[in-house]
Amino acid sequence: EAGVTQFPSHSVIEKGQTVTLRCDPISGHDNLYWYRRVMGKEIKFLLHFVKESKQDESGMPNNRFLAERTGGTYSTLKVQPAELEDSGVYFCASSQGPRTGDTGELFFGEGSRLTVL
Amino acid sequence: AQSVTQLGSHVSVSEGALVLLRCNYSSSVPPYLFWYVQYPNQGLQLLLKYTTGATLVKGINGFEAEFKKSETSFHLTKPSAHMSDAAEYFCAGRGGSARQLTFGSGTQLTVLP
């Protein structure tokens, strides 16, 4: 079974440019999450999709970030325009739908490292 | 709100020595707690998790953790460190109906020969 895949693994862009990160969750997983780790700090929650709907986007830092999940499958996270403080590693994770006793174990991708110069 | 604190951003142990990575949580509801490991150039991999029931949880690669409610702790241990254990370890938790995880700041484990 394929795991969570993210693309690109590393992106270097200049301030003001646009970057789009993509995440393909594990097939059949309804829940998809985006997290970010900036400069060795803690991994912080950005948002949560249930299928194609945004369940919780309380962690999105500002309106320069736009996340979509087309048809409840893969997801994209666009940063436009990018700023220096957006540099970090963006992780995607997925989990199965809620059910009795579901612990919500998250399966993570390898992350997309974004460097904004 | 759930918060997770990892004590020590860097821990060094000798090969064969005990590994102890500390994690404390704060929550007003019974938590679900997790330890993840990240090896270089890889994603986060689940080591073990506590949900309900037995407070001593065994995970992969010889790691285990004990949920201590009285101390609000979930420390990770391994009796004998191996060179391959060198990685970054993250404690995470979620409480109540929350679906997302709250992470600690991570502990980089170095194993010395």
CSV table of N, CA and C in Angstrom, one decimal, chain A residues 31 33 35 37 40-43 45 48 56 91 95-98 102-106 108-110, chain B residues 32 34 36 38 41-46 49 51 88 90 94 99-107:
chain,number,residue,atom,x,y,z
A,31,ASN,N,-9.6,11.7,6.0
A,31,ASN,CA,-9.0,12.9,6.7
A,31,ASN,C,-7.6,13.2,6.1
A,33,TYR,N,-4.5,16.2,6.6
A,33,TYR,CA,-4.0,17.3,7.4
A,33,TYR,C,-2.8,18.0,6.8
A,35,TYR,N,0.5,20.2,8.1
A,35,TYR,CA,1.3,20.8,9.3
A,35,TYR,C,2.5,21.5,8.7
A,37,ARG,N,6.6,22.9,10.0
A,37,ARG,CA,7.6,23.1,11.0
A,37,ARG,C,8.5,24.2,10.5
A,40,GLY,N,13.2,24.4,13.1
A,40,GLY,CA,13.4,23.6,14.3
A,40,GLY,C,12.5,23.8,15.4
A,41,LYS,N,11.4,24.5,15.2
A,41,LYS,CA,10.4,24.7,16.2
A,41,LYS,C,9.4,23.5,16.2
A,42,GLU,N,8.3,23.6,16.9
A,42,GLU,CA,7.4,22.5,17.0
A,42,GLU,C,6.6,22.4,15.7
A,43,ILE,N,6.1,21.2,15.4
A,43,ILE,CA,5.3,21.0,14.2
A,43,ILE,C,3.9,21.6,14.5
A,45,PHE,N,-0.1,22.6,13.5
A,45,PHE,CA,-1.2,22.3,12.7
A,45,PHE,C,-1.6,23.5,11.8
A,48,HIS,N,-7.3,20.9,8.3
A,48,HIS,CA,-7.8,19.6,8.3
A,48,HIS,C,-9.0,19.5,7.3
A,56,ASP,N,-11.4,22.2,9.6
A,56,ASP,CA,-10.7,23.1,10.6
A,56,ASP,C,-9.5,23.7,9.9
A,91,PHE,N,4.4,19.4,6.2
A,91,PHE,CA,4.0,18.0,6.2
A,91,PHE,C,2.5,17.8,5.9
A,95,SER,N,-5.5,10.1,7.6
A,95,SER,CA,-6.0,9.1,8.5
A,95,SER,C,-7.4,8.6,8.0
A,96,GLN,N,-7.8,7.5,8.5
A,96,GLN,CA,-9.1,6.9,8.1
A,96,GLN,C,-10.2,7.8,8.7
A,97,GLY,N,-11.4,7.5,8.2
A,97,GLY,CA,-12.6,8.2,8.7
A,97,GLY,C,-12.9,7.8,10.1
A,98,PRO,N,-13.7,8.7,10.8
A,98,PRO,CA,-14.0,8.4,12.2
A,98,PRO,C,-14.9,7.2,12.4
A,102,ASP,N,-11.8,4.8,17.0
A,102,ASP,CA,-10.7,5.3,16.1
A,102,ASP,C,-9.8,6.3,16.9
A,103,THR,N,-8.5,6.0,16.9
A,103,THR,CA,-7.6,6.8,17.6
A,103,THR,C,-7.1,8.0,16.8
A,104,GLY,N,-7.4,7.9,15.5
A,104,GLY,CA,-7.0,9.0,14.7
A,104,GLY,C,-5.5,9.0,14.4
A,105,GLU,N,-4.9,7.8,14.3
A,105,GLU,CA,-3.5,7.7,14.0
A,105,GLU,C,-3.2,8.4,12.6
A,106,LEU,N,-2.3,9.3,12.6
A,106,LEU,CA,-1.9,10.0,11.4
A,106,LEU,C,-0.8,9.3,10.7
A,108,PHE,N,2.1,10.1,8.0
A,108,PHE,CA,2.8,11.3,7.5
A,108,PHE,C,3.6,11.1,6.2
A,109,GLY,N,3.6,12.1,5.4
A,109,GLY,CA,4.5,12.1,4.3
A,109,GLY,C,5.9,12.5,4.7
A,110,GLU,N,6.8,12.6,3.7
A,110,GLU,CA,8.2,13.0,4.0
A,110,GLU,C,8.4,14.5,4.1
B,32,TYR,N,-5.2,11.3,24.0
B,32,TYR,CA,-4.5,10.3,23.2
B,32,TYR,C,-3.1,10.8,23.0
B,34,PHE,N,1.0,10.1,21.6
B,34,PHE,CA,1.8,9.5,20.5
B,34,PHE,C,3.3,9.8,20.6
B,36,TYR,N,6.3,9.9,17.8
B,36,TYR,CA,6.7,9.7,16.4
B,36,TYR,C,8.3,9.9,16.3
B,38,GLN,N,11.5,10.7,13.4
B,38,GLN,CA,11.8,11.1,12.1
B,38,GLN,C,13.3,10.9,11.8
B,41,ASN,N,15.8,12.6,6.3
B,41,ASN,CA,15.3,12.6,4.9
B,41,ASN,C,14.1,11.6,4.8
B,42,GLN,N,13.4,11.4,5.9
B,42,GLN,CA,12.2,10.6,5.9
B,42,GLN,C,11.1,11.3,6.6
B,43,GLY,N,9.9,10.7,6.4
B,43,GLY,CA,8.7,11.3,7.1
B,43,GLY,C,8.6,10.9,8.5
B,44,LEU,N,7.6,11.3,9.2
B,44,LEU,CA,7.3,11.0,10.6
B,44,LEU,C,6.7,9.6,10.6
B,45,GLN,N,7.3,8.7,11.5
B,45,GLN,CA,6.9,7.4,11.6
B,45,GLN,C,6.4,7.1,13.1
B,46,LEU,N,5.2,6.5,13.2
B,46,LEU,CA,4.7,6.3,14.5
B,46,LEU,C,5.5,5.2,15.2
B,49,LYS,N,1.6,4.5,20.6
B,49,LYS,CA,0.5,5.4,21.0
B,49,LYS,C,-0.2,4.9,22.2
B,51,THR,N,-3.9,5.1,24.0
B,51,THR,CA,-5.3,5.5,23.8
B,51,THR,C,-6.1,5.3,25.1
B,88,GLU,N,15.2,12.2,15.2
B,88,GLU,CA,14.5,13.2,16.0
B,88,GLU,C,13.2,12.6,16.4
B,90,PHE,N,9.4,13.0,18.3
B,90,PHE,CA,8.3,14.0,18.6
B,90,PHE,C,7.2,13.3,19.5
B,94,ARG,N,-3.6,14.5,21.5
B,94,ARG,CA,-4.8,15.2,21.1
B,94,ARG,C,-5.8,14.8,22.2
B,99,ARG,N,-9.4,16.4,16.4
B,99,ARG,CA,-8.8,15.5,15.4
B,99,ARG,C,-7.3,15.7,15.2
B,100,GLN,N,-6.9,17.0,15.3
B,100,GLN,CA,-5.5,17.3,14.9
B,100,GLN,C,-4.7,17.0,16.1
B,101,LEU,N,-3.4,16.8,15.9
B,101,LEU,CA,-2.4,16.5,16.9
B,101,LEU,C,-1.7,17.8,17.3
B,102,THR,N,-1.3,17.9,18.6
B,102,THR,CA,-0.5,19.0,19.1
B,102,THR,C,0.9,18.3,19.3
B,103,PHE,N,1.9,18.9,18.8
B,103,PHE,CA,3.3,18.3,18.9
B,103,PHE,C,4.1,19.1,19.9
B,104,GLY,N,5.1,18.3,20.5
B,104,GLY,CA,6.1,18.9,21.2
B,104,GLY,C,7.2,19.5,20.2
B,105,SER,N,8.2,20.1,20.7
B,105,SER,CA,9.2,20.7,19.9
B,105,SER,C,10.3,19.8,19.3
B,106,GLY,N,10.2,18.5,19.8
B,106,GLY,CA,11.1,17.5,19.2
B,106,GLY,C,12.4,17.4,20.1
B,107,THR,N,12.9,16.2,20.1
B,107,THR,CA,14.2,15.9,20.8
B,107,THR,C,15.1,15.2,19.8
